[in-house]
Coordinates of C-alpha atoms in Angstrom, one line a residue:
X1 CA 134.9 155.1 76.6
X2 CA 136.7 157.2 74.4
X3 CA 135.2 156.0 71.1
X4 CA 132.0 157.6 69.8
X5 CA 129.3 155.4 69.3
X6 CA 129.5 154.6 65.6
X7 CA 132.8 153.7 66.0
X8 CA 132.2 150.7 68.5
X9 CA 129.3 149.7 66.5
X10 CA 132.0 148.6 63.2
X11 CA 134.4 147.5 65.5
X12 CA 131.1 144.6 66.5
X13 CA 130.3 144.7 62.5
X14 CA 134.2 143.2 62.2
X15 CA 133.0 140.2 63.4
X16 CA 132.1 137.6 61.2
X17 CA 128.5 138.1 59.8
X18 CA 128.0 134.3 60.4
X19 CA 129.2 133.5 63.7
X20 CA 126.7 136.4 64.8
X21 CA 123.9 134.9 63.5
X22 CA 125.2 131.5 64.7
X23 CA 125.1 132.9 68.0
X24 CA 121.9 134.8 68.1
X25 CA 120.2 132.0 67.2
X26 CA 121.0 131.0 70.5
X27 CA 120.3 133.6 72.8
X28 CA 116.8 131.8 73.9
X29 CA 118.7 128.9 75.3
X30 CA 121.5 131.0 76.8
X31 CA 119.5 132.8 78.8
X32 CA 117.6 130.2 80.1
X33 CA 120.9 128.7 81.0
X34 CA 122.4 131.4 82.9
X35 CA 119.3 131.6 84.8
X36 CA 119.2 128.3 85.8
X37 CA 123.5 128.2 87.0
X38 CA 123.6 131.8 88.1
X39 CA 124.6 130.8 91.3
X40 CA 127.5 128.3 89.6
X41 CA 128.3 131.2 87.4
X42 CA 127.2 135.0 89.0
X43 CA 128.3 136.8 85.7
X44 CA 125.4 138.0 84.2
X45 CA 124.1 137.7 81.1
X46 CA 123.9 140.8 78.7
X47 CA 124.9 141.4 75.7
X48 CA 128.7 141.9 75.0
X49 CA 129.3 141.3 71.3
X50 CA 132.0 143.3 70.5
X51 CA 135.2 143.9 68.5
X52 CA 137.2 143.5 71.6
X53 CA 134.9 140.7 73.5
X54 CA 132.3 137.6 73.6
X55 CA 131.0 137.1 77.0
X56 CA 131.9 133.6 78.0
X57 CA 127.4 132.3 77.7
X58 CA 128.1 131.8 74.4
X59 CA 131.9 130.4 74.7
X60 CA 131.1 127.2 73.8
X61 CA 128.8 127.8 71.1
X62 CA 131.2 129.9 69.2
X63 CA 134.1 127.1 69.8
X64 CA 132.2 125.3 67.6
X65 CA 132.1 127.4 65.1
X66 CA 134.5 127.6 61.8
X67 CA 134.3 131.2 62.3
X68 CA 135.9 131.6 65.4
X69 CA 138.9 133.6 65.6
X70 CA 140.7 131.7 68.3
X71 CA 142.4 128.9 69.1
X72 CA 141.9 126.0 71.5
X73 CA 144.5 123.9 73.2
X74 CA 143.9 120.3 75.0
X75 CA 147.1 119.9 74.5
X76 CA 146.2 116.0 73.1
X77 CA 145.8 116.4 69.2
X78 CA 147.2 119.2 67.0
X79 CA 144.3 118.7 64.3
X80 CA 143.0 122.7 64.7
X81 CA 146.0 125.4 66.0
X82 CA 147.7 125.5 63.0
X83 CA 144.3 127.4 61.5
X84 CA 143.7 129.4 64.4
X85 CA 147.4 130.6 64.7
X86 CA 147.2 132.4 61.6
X87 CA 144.1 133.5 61.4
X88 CA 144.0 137.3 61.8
X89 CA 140.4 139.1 63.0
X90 CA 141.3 142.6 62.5
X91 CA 145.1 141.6 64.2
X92 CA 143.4 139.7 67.2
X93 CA 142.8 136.9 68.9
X94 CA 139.5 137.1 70.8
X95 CA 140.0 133.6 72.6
X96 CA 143.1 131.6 73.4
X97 CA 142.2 128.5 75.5
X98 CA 145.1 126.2 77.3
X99 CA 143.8 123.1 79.1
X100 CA 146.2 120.9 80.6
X101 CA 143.0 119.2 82.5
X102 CA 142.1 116.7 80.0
X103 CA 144.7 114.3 79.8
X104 CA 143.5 110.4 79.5
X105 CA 146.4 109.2 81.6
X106 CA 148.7 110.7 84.7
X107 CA 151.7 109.6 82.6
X108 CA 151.0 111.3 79.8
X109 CA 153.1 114.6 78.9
X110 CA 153.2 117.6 76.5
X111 CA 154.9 116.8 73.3
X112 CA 157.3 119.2 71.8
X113 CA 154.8 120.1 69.0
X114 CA 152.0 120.5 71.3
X115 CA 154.0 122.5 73.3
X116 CA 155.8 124.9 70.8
X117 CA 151.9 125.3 69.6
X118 CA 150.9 126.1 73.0
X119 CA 154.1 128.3 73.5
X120 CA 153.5 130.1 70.3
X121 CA 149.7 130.9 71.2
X122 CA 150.8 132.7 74.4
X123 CA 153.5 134.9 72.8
X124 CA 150.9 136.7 70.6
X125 CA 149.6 137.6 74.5
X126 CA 150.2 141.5 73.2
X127 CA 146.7 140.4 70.4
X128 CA 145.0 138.2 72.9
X129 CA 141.7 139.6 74.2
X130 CA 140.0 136.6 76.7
X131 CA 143.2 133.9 77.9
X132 CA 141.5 130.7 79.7
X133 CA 144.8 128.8 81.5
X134 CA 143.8 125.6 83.0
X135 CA 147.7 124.3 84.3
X136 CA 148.1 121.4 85.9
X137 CA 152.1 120.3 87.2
X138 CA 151.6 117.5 89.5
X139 CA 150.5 113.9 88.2
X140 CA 149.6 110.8 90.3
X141 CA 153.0 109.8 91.1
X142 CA 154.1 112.7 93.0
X143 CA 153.9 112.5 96.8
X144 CA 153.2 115.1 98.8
X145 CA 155.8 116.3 100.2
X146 CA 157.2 117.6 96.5
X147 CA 156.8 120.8 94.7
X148 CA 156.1 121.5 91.4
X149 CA 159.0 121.7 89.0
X150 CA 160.3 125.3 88.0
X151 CA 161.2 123.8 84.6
X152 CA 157.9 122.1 84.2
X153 CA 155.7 122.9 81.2
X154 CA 152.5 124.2 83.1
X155 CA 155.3 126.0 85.2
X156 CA 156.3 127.6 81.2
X157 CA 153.1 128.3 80.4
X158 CA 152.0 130.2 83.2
X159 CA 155.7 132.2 82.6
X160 CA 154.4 133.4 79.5
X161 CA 151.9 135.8 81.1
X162 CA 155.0 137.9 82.5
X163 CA 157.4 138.0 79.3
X164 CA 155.4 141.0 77.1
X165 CA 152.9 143.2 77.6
X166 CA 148.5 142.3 77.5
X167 CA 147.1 145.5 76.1
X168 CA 144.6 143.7 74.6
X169 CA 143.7 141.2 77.7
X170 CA 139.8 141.7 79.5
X171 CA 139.7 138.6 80.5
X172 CA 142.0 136.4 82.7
X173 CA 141.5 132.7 83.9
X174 CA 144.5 131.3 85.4
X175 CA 143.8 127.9 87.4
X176 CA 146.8 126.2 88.8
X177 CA 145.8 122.9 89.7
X178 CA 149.0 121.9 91.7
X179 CA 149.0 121.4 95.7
X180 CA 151.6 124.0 95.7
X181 CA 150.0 127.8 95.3
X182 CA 151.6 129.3 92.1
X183 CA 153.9 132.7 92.7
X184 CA 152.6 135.0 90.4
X185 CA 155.6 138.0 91.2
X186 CA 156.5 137.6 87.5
X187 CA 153.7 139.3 86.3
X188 CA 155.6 142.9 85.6
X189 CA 153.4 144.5 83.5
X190 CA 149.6 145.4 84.5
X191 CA 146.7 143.9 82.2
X192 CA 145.2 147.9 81.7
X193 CA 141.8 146.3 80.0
X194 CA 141.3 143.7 82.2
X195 CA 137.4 143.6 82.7
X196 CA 137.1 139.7 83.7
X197 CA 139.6 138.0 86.5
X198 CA 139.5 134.2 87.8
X199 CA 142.2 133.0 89.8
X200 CA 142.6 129.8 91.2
X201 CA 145.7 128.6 93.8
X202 CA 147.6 131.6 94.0
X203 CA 150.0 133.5 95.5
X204 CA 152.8 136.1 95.9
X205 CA 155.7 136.8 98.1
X206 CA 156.5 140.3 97.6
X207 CA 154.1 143.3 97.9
X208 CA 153.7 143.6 94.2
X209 CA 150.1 142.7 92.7
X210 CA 150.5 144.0 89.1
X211 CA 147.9 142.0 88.2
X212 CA 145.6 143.8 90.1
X213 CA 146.4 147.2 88.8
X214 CA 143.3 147.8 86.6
X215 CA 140.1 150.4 87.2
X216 CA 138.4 147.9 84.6
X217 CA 137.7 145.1 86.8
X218 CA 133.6 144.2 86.9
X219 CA 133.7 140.7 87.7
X220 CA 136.7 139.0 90.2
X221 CA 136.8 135.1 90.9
X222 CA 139.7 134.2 93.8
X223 CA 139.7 129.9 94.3
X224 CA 142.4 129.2 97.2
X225 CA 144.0 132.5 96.7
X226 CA 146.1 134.3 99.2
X227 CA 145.3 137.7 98.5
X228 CA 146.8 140.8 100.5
X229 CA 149.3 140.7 103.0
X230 CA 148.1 143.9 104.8
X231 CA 145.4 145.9 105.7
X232 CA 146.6 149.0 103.8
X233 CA 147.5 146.5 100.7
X234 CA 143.5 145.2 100.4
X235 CA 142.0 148.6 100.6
X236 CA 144.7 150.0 98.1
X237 CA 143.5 146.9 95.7
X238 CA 139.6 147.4 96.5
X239 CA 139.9 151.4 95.7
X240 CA 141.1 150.7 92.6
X241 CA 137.9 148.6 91.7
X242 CA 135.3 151.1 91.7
X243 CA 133.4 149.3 88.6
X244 CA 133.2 146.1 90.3
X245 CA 130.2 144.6 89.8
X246 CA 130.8 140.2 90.5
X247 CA 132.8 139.4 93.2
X248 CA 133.3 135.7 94.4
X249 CA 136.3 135.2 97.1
X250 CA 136.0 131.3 98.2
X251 CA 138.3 129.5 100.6
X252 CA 141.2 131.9 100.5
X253 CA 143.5 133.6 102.8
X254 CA 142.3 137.1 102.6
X255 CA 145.7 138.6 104.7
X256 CA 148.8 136.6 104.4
X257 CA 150.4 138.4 107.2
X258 CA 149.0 139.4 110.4
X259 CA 146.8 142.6 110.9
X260 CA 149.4 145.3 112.5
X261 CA 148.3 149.0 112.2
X262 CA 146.5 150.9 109.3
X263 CA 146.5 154.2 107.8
X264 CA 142.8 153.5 106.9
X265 CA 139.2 154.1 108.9
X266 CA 136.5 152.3 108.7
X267 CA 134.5 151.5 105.2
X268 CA 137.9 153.4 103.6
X269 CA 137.3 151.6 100.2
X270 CA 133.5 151.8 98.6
X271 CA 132.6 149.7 95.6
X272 CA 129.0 151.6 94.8
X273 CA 128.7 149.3 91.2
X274 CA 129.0 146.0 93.3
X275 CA 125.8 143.9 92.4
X276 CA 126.9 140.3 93.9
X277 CA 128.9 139.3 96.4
X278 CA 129.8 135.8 97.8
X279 CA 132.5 135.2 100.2
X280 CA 133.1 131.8 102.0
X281 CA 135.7 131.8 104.3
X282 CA 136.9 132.4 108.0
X283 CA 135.4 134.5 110.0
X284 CA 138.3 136.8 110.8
X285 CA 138.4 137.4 107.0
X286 CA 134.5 138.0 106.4
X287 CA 134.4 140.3 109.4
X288 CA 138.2 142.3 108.2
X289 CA 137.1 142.7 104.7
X290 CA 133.8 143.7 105.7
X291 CA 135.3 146.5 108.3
X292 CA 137.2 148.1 105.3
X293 CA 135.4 147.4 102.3
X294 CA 132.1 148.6 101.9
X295 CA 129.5 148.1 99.1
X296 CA 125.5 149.0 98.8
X297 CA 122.9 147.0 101.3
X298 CA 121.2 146.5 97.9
X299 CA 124.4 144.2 97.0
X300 CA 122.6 140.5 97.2
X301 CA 125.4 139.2 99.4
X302 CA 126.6 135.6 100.4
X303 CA 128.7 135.1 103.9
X304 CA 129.5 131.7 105.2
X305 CA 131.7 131.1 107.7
X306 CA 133.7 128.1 106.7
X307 CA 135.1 127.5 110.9
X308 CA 133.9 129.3 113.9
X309 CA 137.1 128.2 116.1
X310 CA 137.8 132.1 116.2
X311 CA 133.9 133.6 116.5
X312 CA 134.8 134.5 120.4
X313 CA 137.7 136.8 118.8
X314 CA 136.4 138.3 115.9
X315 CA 132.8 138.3 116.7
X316 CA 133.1 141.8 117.4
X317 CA 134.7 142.6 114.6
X318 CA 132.4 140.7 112.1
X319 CA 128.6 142.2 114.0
X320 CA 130.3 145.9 113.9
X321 CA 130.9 145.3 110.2
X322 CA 127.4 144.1 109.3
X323 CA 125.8 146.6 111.6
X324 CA 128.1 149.6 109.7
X325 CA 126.8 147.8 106.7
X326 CA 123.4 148.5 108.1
X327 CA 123.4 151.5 109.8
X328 CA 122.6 153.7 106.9
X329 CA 118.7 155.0 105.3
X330 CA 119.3 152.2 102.5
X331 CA 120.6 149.4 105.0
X332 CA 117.4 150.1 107.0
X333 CA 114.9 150.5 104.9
X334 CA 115.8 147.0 103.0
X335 CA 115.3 145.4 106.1
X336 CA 112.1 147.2 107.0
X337 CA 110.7 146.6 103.5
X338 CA 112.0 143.2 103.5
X339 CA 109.8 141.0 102.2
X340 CA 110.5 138.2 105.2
X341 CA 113.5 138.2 107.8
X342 CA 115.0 134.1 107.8
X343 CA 116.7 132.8 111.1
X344 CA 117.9 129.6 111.4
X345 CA 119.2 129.4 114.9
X346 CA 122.8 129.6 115.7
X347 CA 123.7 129.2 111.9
X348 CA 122.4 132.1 110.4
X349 CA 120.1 134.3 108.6
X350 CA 118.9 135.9 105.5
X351 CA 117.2 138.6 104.5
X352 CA 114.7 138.0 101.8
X353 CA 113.8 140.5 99.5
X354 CA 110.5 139.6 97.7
X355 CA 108.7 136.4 96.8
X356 CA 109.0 134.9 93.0
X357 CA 106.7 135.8 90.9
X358 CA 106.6 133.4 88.8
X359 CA 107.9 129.5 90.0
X360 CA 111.0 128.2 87.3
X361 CA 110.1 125.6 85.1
X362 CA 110.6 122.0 85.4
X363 CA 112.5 119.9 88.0
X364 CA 114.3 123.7 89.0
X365 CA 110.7 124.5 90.6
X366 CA 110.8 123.4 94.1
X367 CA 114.4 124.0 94.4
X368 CA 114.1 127.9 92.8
X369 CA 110.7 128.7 94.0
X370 CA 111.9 130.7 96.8
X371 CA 111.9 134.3 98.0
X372 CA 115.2 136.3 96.5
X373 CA 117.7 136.8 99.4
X374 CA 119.8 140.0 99.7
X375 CA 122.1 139.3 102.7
X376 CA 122.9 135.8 104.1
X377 CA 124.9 134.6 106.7
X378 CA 125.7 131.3 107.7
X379 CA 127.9 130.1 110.0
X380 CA 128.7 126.0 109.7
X381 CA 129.4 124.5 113.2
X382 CA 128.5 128.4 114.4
X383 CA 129.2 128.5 118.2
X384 CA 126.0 128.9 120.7
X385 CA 125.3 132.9 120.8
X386 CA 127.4 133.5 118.3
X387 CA 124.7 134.3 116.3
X388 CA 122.6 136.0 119.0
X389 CA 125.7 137.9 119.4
X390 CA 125.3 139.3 116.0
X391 CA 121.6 140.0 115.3
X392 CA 122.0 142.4 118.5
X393 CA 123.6 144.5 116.3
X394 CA 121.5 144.6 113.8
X395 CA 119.9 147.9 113.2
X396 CA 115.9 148.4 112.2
X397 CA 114.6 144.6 113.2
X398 CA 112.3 146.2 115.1
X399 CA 111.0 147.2 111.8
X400 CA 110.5 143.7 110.4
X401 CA 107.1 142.6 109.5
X402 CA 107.7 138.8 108.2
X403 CA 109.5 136.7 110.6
X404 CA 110.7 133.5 109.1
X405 CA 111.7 130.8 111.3
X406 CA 110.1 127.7 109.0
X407 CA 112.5 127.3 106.6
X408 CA 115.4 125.7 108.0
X409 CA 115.4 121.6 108.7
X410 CA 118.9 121.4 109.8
X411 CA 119.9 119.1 112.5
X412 CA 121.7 122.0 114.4
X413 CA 118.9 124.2 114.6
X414 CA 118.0 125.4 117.9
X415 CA 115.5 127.3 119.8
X416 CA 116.5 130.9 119.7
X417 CA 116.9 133.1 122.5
X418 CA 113.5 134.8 123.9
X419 CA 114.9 138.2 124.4
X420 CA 116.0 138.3 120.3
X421 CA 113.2 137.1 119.4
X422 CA 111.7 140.2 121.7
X423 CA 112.9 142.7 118.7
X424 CA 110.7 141.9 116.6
X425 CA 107.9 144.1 117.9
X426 CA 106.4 144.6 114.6
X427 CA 106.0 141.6 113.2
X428 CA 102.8 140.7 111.7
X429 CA 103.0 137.6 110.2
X430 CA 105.3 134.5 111.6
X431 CA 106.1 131.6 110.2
X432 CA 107.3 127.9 112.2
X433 CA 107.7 124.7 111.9
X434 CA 107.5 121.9 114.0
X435 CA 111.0 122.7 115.5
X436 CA 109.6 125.8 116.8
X437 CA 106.4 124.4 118.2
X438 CA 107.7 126.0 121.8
X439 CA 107.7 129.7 120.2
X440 CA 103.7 129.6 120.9
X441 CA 104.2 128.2 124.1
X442 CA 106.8 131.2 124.9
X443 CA 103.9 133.8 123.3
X444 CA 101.5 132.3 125.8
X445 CA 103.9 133.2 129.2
X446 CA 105.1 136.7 127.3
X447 CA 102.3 139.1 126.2
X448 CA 104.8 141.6 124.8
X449 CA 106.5 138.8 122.4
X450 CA 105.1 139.7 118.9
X451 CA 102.2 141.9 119.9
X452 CA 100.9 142.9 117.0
X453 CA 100.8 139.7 115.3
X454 CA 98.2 139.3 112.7
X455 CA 98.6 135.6 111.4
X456 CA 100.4 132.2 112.4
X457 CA 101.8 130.6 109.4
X458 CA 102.5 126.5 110.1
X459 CA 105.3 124.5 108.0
X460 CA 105.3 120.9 107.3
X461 CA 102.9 119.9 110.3
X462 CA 101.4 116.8 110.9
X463 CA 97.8 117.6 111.3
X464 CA 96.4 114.1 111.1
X465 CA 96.5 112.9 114.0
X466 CA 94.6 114.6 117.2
X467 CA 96.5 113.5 119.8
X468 CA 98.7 116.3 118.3
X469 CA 96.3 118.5 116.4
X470 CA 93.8 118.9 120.0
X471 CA 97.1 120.5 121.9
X472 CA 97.8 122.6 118.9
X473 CA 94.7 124.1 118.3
X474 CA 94.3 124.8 122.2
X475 CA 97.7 126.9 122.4
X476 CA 96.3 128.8 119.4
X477 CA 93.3 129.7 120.7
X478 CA 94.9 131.3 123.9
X479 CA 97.8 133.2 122.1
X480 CA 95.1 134.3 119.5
X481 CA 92.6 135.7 122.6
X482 CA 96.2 137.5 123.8
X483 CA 96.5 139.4 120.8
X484 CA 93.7 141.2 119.0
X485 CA 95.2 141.8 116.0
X486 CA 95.8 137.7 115.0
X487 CA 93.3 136.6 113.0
X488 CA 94.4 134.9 110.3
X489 CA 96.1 130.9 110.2
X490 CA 98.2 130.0 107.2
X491 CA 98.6 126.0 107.0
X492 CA 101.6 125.3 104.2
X493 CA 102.5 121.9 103.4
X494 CA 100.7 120.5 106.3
X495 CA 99.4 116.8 106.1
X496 CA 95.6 117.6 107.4
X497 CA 93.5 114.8 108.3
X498 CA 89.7 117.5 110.1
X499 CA 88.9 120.6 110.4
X500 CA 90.2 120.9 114.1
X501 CA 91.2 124.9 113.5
X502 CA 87.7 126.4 111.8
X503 CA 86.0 126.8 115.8
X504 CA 89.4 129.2 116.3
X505 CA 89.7 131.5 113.4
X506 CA 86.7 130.8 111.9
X507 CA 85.3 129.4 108.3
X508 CA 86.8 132.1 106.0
X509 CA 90.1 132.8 108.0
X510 CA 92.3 129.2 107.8
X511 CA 94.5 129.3 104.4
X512 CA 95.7 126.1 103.0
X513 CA 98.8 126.3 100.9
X514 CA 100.6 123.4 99.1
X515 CA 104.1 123.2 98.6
X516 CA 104.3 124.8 95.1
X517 CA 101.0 126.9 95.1
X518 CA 101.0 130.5 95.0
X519 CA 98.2 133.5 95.4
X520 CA 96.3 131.8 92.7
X521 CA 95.5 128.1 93.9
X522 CA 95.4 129.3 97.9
X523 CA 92.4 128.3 98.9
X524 CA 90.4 127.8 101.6
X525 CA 88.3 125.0 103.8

């Protein structure tokens, strides 16, 4: 930040003029790529060429290169690190890559040269600019009940991270493979620059978390990671990350210890850069880190609920999170201008934010071609009225316009309660399936449920038949002569065998809609 602008531009003209082309002349297909696995991979793509940096899309490309100032490690041949040991970019090493993953057999082992290679790559940590650790301790033979070795050479490797200072380090990935979490309390010295963090399998047993003493931080990847032992000790962290931008937390223990009092309130730490967010976990995690870490309803966010064995304890806490999240002019008006509001009942919901515009290419069609979501939450094995429990807190829903309830084939789903569905007073246009065939029987008995409904969209029906279609296209008629405002019948993917639904809405006012057809090929019958 401190360097002026032509300054940064000759630290990228340092580079090699050939691996820039090299890569360039692959941007195309990068892109393409990152669209396709940005849900694998959340970091998006811009460009990063730098003196100090080359975002990880084209990694692989430049590994391939003979210009590439780094140095990779399988830690099975010794045919390249002599080379990229002594090769000096402007004193640095822009990629050092350690991978103990790759080994043909569980018996095989480092050998000494390997290893003194591998050792001597990690003590120029002070030049190193993007570190990719991949250690593994355990092989086949060990049972469970052992630990890994504190003399073993993944156990060395991982040392060398605390032995000198990383001045140069933005971007960390340290995956331990062992069933035994890996103590990471001798990392002393903070990593200042650090801009990139993935951490897999774990831990600490004192307070200290130098590692995570950076304002840098945009993008933070925790696999298995037993994170903060206190309340206090996670917002401290989170305050610190203000630039934060990627977050993925999956399957760890957010608070090592138990909750106990807080010198915090509510929402204490903000991250107001946050952009994505996925967290799979428990739900006394989702709803604590969601009570004390706040971000932007604009954040396209990702809870699941790993086990609801604890919803009837921290329900509260989880619904008063998402309804703080909520309660705000930008939390409302994304769910009133939501482009459709998704509820698979009692495992979740989502909040969709507008429809594709254009359907991805090839075999990624039918699994892409789908509205973006902003917020989703799903609960696996969620308990009955758990769900219910939470959508009452929900703030504007009366404000929704697009109710969703089509999209969801799972085996759990279940009719939702009448009075939540009762919210939704401005709903114009609903969607079902045949799961929720009884939702027009309910609008027949209840007036007031959706009143000003304009049109009935069906999913996946079978039409053919008029043992089923006769029934159908009765209810409709009386829950369209109930409400003067529905007009309008939608039929998507529906196997159609007559006409059976023209005498209700009339000739110009049934839509037919195939499964991959948008605005353009609707047409009519």
């Amino acid at each position: 930040m401190a360097h002026s602008m032509p300054e940064r531009r000759s630290h990228a003209l340092r580079l090699p003029p050939e691996l820039l082309d090299h890569i360039f002349s692959y941007i195309p297909y990068e892109r393409a790529s990152v669209r396709i696995h940005q849900k694998i991979e959340p970091r998006s793509f811009k460009t990063q060429l730098a003196f100090a940096h080359v975002c990880r899309a084209w990694r692989s490309i430049a590994l391939a290169s003979d210009y590439w100032p780094g140095l990779r490690l399988p830690l099975q041949d010794d045919r390249r690190p002599g080379k990229a040991l002594v090769h000096d970019s402007g004193n640095s090493l822009l990629y050092v890559h350690v991978d103990m993953d790759q080994f043909q057999s569980p018996r095989h082992t480092v050998n000494e040269k390997m290893k003194d290679i591998t050792l001597r790559a990690l003590n120029q940590l002070p030049r190193i600019r993007t570190l990719f650790l991949r250690l593994d301790p355990d092989d086949d033979y060990m049972t469970f009940w052992e630990k890994y070795d504190d003399e073993s050479d993944a156990w060395e490797f991982a040392h060398a991270l605390g032995e000198q200072d990383a001045p140069e380090l933005q971007d960390l990935t340290l995956g331990w493979m062992s069933k035994e979490h890996l103590r990471l309390d001798f990392i002393e010295h903070p990593f200042p620059r650090l801009r990139y963090l993935s951490l897999m399998r774990c831990t600490w047993e004192t307070r200290s978390r130098t590692l995570f003493q950076t304002d840098n931080l945009v993008h933070a990847n925790f696999w298995d990671v037993r994170l903060c032992l206190s309340v206090d000790e996670l917002v401290d962290t989170f305050l610190q990350w203000k630039r934060l931008q990627y977050l993925n937390i999956m399957g760890c223990n957010l608070m090592s210890g138990t909750l106990g009092p807080t010198t915090y309130n509510r929402r204490a730490a903000y991250l107001p850069e946050l952009k994505e967010i996925e967290f799979s976990g428990e739900a006394k995690d989702i709803g604590t880190f969601m009570t004390y870490v706040a971000f932007p309803p604009s954040t396209s966010t990702r809870l699941s609920l790993r086990s609801m064995y604890d919803a009837r304890d921290t329900s509260s806490a989880l619904k008063d999170a998402i309804h703080d999240h909520f309660d705000i002019p930008q939390g409302r008006s994304l769910i009133k201008d939501s482009h459709s509001f998704v509820i698979a009942y009692p495992t979740g919901f989502e909040i969709q934010s507008y429809a594709p515009e254009n359907s991805p290419p090839f075999f990624w069609r039918h699994m892409d071609n789908r509205p973006e979501s902003q917020f989703i939450l799903r609960g696996f094995g969620s308990q009955a009225g758990f769900l219910s429990d939470v959508l009452s807190h929900v703030p504007a829903l009366e404000h929704v316009s697009r109710l969703d309830l089509g999209q969801s084939a799972a085996p759990r789903v279940r009719p939702p309660p009448i009075q939540l569905l009762r919210r939704f007073v401005a709903v114009t246009e609903l969607i079902i399936n045949t799961d929720w065939r009884h939702v027009l029987d309910a609008m027949l008995l209840d007036s007031a449920l959706f009143p000003e409904l304009e049109c009935v969209q069906l999913f996946d029906f079978d039409l053919r038949d008029q043992s089923t279609t006769t029934p159908l296209r009765n209810v409709l008629d009386k829950v369209r002569k109930g409400r003067a405002n529905l007009v309008r019948l939608t039929l998507r993917e529906c196997y159609m065998g007559d006409e059976a639904f023209k005498s209700v809405f009339g000739d110009d006012n049934v839509l037919i809609k195939s499964s991959d057809e948008e605005s353009e090929d609707d047409h009519y019958y």
